[in-house]
XYZ file of C-alpha atoms in Angstrom:
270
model
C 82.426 -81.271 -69.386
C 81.793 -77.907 -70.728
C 83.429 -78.300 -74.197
C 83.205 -80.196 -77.841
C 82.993 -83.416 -78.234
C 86.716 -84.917 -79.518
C 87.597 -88.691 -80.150
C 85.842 -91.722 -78.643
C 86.866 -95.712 -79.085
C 84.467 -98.342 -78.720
C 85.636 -102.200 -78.517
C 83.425 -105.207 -79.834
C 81.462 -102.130 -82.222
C 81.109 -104.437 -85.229
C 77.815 -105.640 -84.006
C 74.681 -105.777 -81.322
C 75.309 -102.963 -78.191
C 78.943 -102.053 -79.564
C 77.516 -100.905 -82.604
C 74.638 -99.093 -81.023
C 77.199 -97.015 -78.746
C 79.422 -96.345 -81.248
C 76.119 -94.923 -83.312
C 75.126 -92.847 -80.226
C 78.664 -91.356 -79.799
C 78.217 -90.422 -83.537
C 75.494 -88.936 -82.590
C 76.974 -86.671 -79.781
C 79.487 -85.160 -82.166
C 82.015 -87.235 -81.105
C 85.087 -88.527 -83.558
C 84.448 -92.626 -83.322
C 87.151 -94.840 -83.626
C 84.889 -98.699 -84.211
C 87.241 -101.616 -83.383
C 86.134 -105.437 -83.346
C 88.352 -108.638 -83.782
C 86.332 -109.023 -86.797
C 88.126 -106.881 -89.880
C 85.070 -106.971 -91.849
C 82.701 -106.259 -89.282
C 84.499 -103.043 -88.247
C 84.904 -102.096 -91.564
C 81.128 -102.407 -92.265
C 80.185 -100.757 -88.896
C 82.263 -97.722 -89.474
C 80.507 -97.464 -93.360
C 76.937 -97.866 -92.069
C 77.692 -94.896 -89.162
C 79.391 -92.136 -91.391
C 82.089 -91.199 -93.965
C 84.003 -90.224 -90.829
C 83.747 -93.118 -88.755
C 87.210 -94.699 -88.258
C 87.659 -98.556 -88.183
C 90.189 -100.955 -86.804
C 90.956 -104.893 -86.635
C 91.969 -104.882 -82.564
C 91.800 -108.031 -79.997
C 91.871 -106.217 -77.262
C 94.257 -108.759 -75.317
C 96.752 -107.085 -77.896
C 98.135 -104.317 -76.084
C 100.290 -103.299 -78.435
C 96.922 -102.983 -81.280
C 95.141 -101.653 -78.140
C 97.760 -98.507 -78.050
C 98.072 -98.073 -82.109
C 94.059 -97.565 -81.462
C 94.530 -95.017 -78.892
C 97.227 -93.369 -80.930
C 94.974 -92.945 -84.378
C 92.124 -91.474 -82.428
C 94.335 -89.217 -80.549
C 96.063 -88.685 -83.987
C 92.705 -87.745 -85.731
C 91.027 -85.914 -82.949
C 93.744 -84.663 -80.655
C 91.985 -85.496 -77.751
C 90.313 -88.601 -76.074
C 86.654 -87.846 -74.798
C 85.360 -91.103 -74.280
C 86.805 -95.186 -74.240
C 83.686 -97.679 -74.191
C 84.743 -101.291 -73.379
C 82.530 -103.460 -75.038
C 84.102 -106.519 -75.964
C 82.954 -109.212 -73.847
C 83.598 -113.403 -74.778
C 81.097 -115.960 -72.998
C 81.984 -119.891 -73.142
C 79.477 -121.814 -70.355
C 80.390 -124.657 -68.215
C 82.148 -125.619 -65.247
C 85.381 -124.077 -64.879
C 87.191 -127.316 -64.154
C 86.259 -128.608 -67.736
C 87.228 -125.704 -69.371
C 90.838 -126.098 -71.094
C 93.081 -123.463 -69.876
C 93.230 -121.411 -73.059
C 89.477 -121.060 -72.983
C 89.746 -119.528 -69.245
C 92.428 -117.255 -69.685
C 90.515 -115.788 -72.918
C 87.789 -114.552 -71.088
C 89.910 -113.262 -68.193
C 91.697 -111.328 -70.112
C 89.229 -110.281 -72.626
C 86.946 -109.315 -70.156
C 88.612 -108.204 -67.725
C 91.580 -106.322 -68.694
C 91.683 -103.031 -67.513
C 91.809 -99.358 -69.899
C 95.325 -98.193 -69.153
C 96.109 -96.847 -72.715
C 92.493 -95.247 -72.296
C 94.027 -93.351 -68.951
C 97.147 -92.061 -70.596
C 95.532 -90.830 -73.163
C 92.896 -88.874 -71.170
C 95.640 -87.570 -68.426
C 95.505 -83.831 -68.415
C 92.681 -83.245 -70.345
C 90.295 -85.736 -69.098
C 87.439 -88.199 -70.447
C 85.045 -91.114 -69.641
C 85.740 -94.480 -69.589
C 82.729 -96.672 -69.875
C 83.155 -100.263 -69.059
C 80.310 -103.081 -70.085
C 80.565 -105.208 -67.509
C 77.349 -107.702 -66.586
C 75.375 -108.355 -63.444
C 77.772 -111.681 -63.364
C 80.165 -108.872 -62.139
C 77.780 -108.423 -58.807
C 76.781 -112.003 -57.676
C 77.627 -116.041 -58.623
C 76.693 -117.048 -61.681
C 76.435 -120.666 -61.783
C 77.404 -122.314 -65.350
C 79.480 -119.313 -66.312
C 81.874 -119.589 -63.114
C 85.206 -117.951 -65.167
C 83.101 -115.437 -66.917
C 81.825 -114.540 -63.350
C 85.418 -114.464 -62.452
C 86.206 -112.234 -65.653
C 83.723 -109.246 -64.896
C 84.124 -109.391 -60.999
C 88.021 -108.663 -62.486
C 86.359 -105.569 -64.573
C 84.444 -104.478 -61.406
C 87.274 -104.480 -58.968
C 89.849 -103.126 -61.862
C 87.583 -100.280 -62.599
C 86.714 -98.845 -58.527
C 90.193 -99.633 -57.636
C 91.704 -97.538 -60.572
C 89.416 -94.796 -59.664
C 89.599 -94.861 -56.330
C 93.342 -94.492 -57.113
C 92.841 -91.470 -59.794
C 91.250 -89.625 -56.945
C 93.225 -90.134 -54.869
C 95.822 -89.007 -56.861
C 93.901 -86.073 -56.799
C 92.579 -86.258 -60.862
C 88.842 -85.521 -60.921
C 89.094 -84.902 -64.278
C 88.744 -88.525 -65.858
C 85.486 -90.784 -64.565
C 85.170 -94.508 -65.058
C 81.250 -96.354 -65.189
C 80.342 -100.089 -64.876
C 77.693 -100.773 -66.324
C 75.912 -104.175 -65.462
C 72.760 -105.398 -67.233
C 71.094 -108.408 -66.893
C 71.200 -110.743 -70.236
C 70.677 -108.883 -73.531
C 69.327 -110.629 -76.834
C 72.496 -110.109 -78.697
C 74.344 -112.661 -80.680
C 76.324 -113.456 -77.201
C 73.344 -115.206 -76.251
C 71.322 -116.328 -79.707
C 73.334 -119.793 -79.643
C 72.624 -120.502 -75.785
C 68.703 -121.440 -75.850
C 70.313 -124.998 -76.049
C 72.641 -124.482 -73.116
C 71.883 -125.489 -69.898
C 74.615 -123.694 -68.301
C 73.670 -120.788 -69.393
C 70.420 -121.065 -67.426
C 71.326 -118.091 -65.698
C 70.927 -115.539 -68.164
C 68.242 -116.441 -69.002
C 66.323 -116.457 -65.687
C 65.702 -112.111 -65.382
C 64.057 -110.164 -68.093
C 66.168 -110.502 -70.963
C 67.330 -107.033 -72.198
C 66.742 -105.655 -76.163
C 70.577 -104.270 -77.191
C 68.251 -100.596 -77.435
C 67.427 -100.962 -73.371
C 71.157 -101.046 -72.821
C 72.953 -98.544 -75.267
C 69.502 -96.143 -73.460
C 71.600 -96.773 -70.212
C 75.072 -95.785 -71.947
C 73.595 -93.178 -73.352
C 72.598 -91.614 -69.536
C 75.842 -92.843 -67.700
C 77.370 -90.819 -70.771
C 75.807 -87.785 -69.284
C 75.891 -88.726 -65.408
C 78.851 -90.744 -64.712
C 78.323 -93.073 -61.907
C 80.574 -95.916 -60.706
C 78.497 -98.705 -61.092
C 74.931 -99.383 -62.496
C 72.847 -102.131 -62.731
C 69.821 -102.621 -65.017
C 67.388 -102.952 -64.455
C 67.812 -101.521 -61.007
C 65.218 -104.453 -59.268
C 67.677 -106.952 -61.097
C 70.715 -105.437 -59.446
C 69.556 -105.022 -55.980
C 68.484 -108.892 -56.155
C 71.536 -109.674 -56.779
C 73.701 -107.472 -54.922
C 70.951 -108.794 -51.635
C 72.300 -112.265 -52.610
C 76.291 -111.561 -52.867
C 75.376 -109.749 -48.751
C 74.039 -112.964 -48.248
C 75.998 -116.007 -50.140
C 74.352 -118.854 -48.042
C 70.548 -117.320 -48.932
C 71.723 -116.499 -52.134
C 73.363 -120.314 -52.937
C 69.474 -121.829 -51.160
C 67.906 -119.398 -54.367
C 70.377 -120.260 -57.035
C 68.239 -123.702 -57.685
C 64.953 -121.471 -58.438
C 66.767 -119.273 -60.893
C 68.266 -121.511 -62.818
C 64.848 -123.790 -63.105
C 63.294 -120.328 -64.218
C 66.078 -119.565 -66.826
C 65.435 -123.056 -68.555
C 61.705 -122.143 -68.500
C 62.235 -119.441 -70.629
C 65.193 -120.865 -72.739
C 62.525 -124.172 -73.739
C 59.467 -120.897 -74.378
C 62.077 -119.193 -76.653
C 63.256 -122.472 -78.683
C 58.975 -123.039 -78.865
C 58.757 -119.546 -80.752
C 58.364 -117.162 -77.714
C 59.694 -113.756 -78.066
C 63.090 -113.451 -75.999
C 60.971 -111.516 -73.210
């Protein structure tokens, strides 16, 4: 887009990647609105990035703290440029042992769709960047509801596009973006955790690989990318394939508990 850079939200921005995209939307000029769960996190996110950075408590399964959000951006900046969905909640295990309210907080954390984010943007337009996961592409075995929660995200975010367009509004683009694991505090706790064998089984990502891939899909929208690209084409050959891909499921996982017993030894998370 061929103009200033206005207001921009970021969920989950009081730490790890949401804090480094909220930084590079500083950055761009851009009016940042920080929002975690965490008050004081926010609060202290928004200080560290600028006198102008705004901050806000908001769970984003709150629709109603979702919209005031929208509203002071749109209040400050009188225009929404850019909504990054970063908030993301990981609890491993078989689904069938997790209590109910545990399920339903990842689906709806993760995969609740940006529909303040559109109304804001109709007319004038914007980018709406969704961190989704490579769980969003393939079976992730241990982490069957967060799967569940980012295939959600995935399907939510071409389907609402698909339907923009044909709608006929160019004007507002939505990106996926799926990485592999990344050391953030999502995953410090897990090197214990069996089930989350999975994550652990690619190259796990520094927080600065991803926010590097925000920071392009910023500039070149695209519907869906995967880091790193050999990860995603793995995985997307197993989900073409789910019987070859269920035969190699064994062999990733072994290799994700490989590295999770070299990181508790003192190994560095690569």
């Amino acid at each position: 887009m061929n103009r200033s850079p206005a207001g921009a939200v970021v969920t989950g921005a009081g730490r790890g990647l949401g804090r480094l995209i909220a930084a590079i939307l500083v950055e761009r000029g851009h009016r940042v609105l920080v929002t975690d769960i965490d008050e004081d996190a926010a609060h202290a996110t928004a200080a560290e990035l600028g006198p102008d950075v705004l901050w806000a408590a908001v769970d984003v399964r709150d629709e109603t703290r979702t919209a005031a959000a929208r509203d002071l951006i749109m209040a400050r900046s009188g225009r929404l440029d850019v909504w990054v969905n970063n908030a993301g909640v990981l609890v491993t295990g078989p689904a069938w042992e997790q209590p109910p309210e545990v399920r339903r907080l990842m689906l709806e954390v993760n995969g609740l769709g940006t529909v303040a984010a559109i109304e804001a943007m109709l007319g004038t337009g914007g980018h709406i960047v969704n961190v989704v996961s490579l769980a969003g592409l393939t079976p992730v075995p241990g982490e069957a509801v967060y799967a569940a929660s980012k295939h959600a995200a995935i399907g939510f975010s071409l389907s609402t596009l698909a339907d923009l367009r044909l709608a006929g509004i160019k004007e507002i683009d939505i990106s996926c973006l799926c990485p592999d694991g990344i050391w953030t505090p999502m995953l410090h706790d897990r090197l214990d955790d069996p089930a989350s064998a999975l994550s652990f089984s690619g190259t796990l990502l520094e927080p600065e690989e991803a926010a590097a891939a925000v920071r392009k899909v910023l500039d070149r929208p695209r519907p869906v990318t995967a880091i790193p690209r050999r990860r995603g084409l793995q995985v997307r050959l197993a989900d073409a394939f789910p019987s070859l891909g269920l035969r190699a499921v064994p062999l990733a996982v072994a290799r994700g508990r490989r590295v999770q017993r070299k990181m508790r030894a003192g190994a560095a998370p690569k």
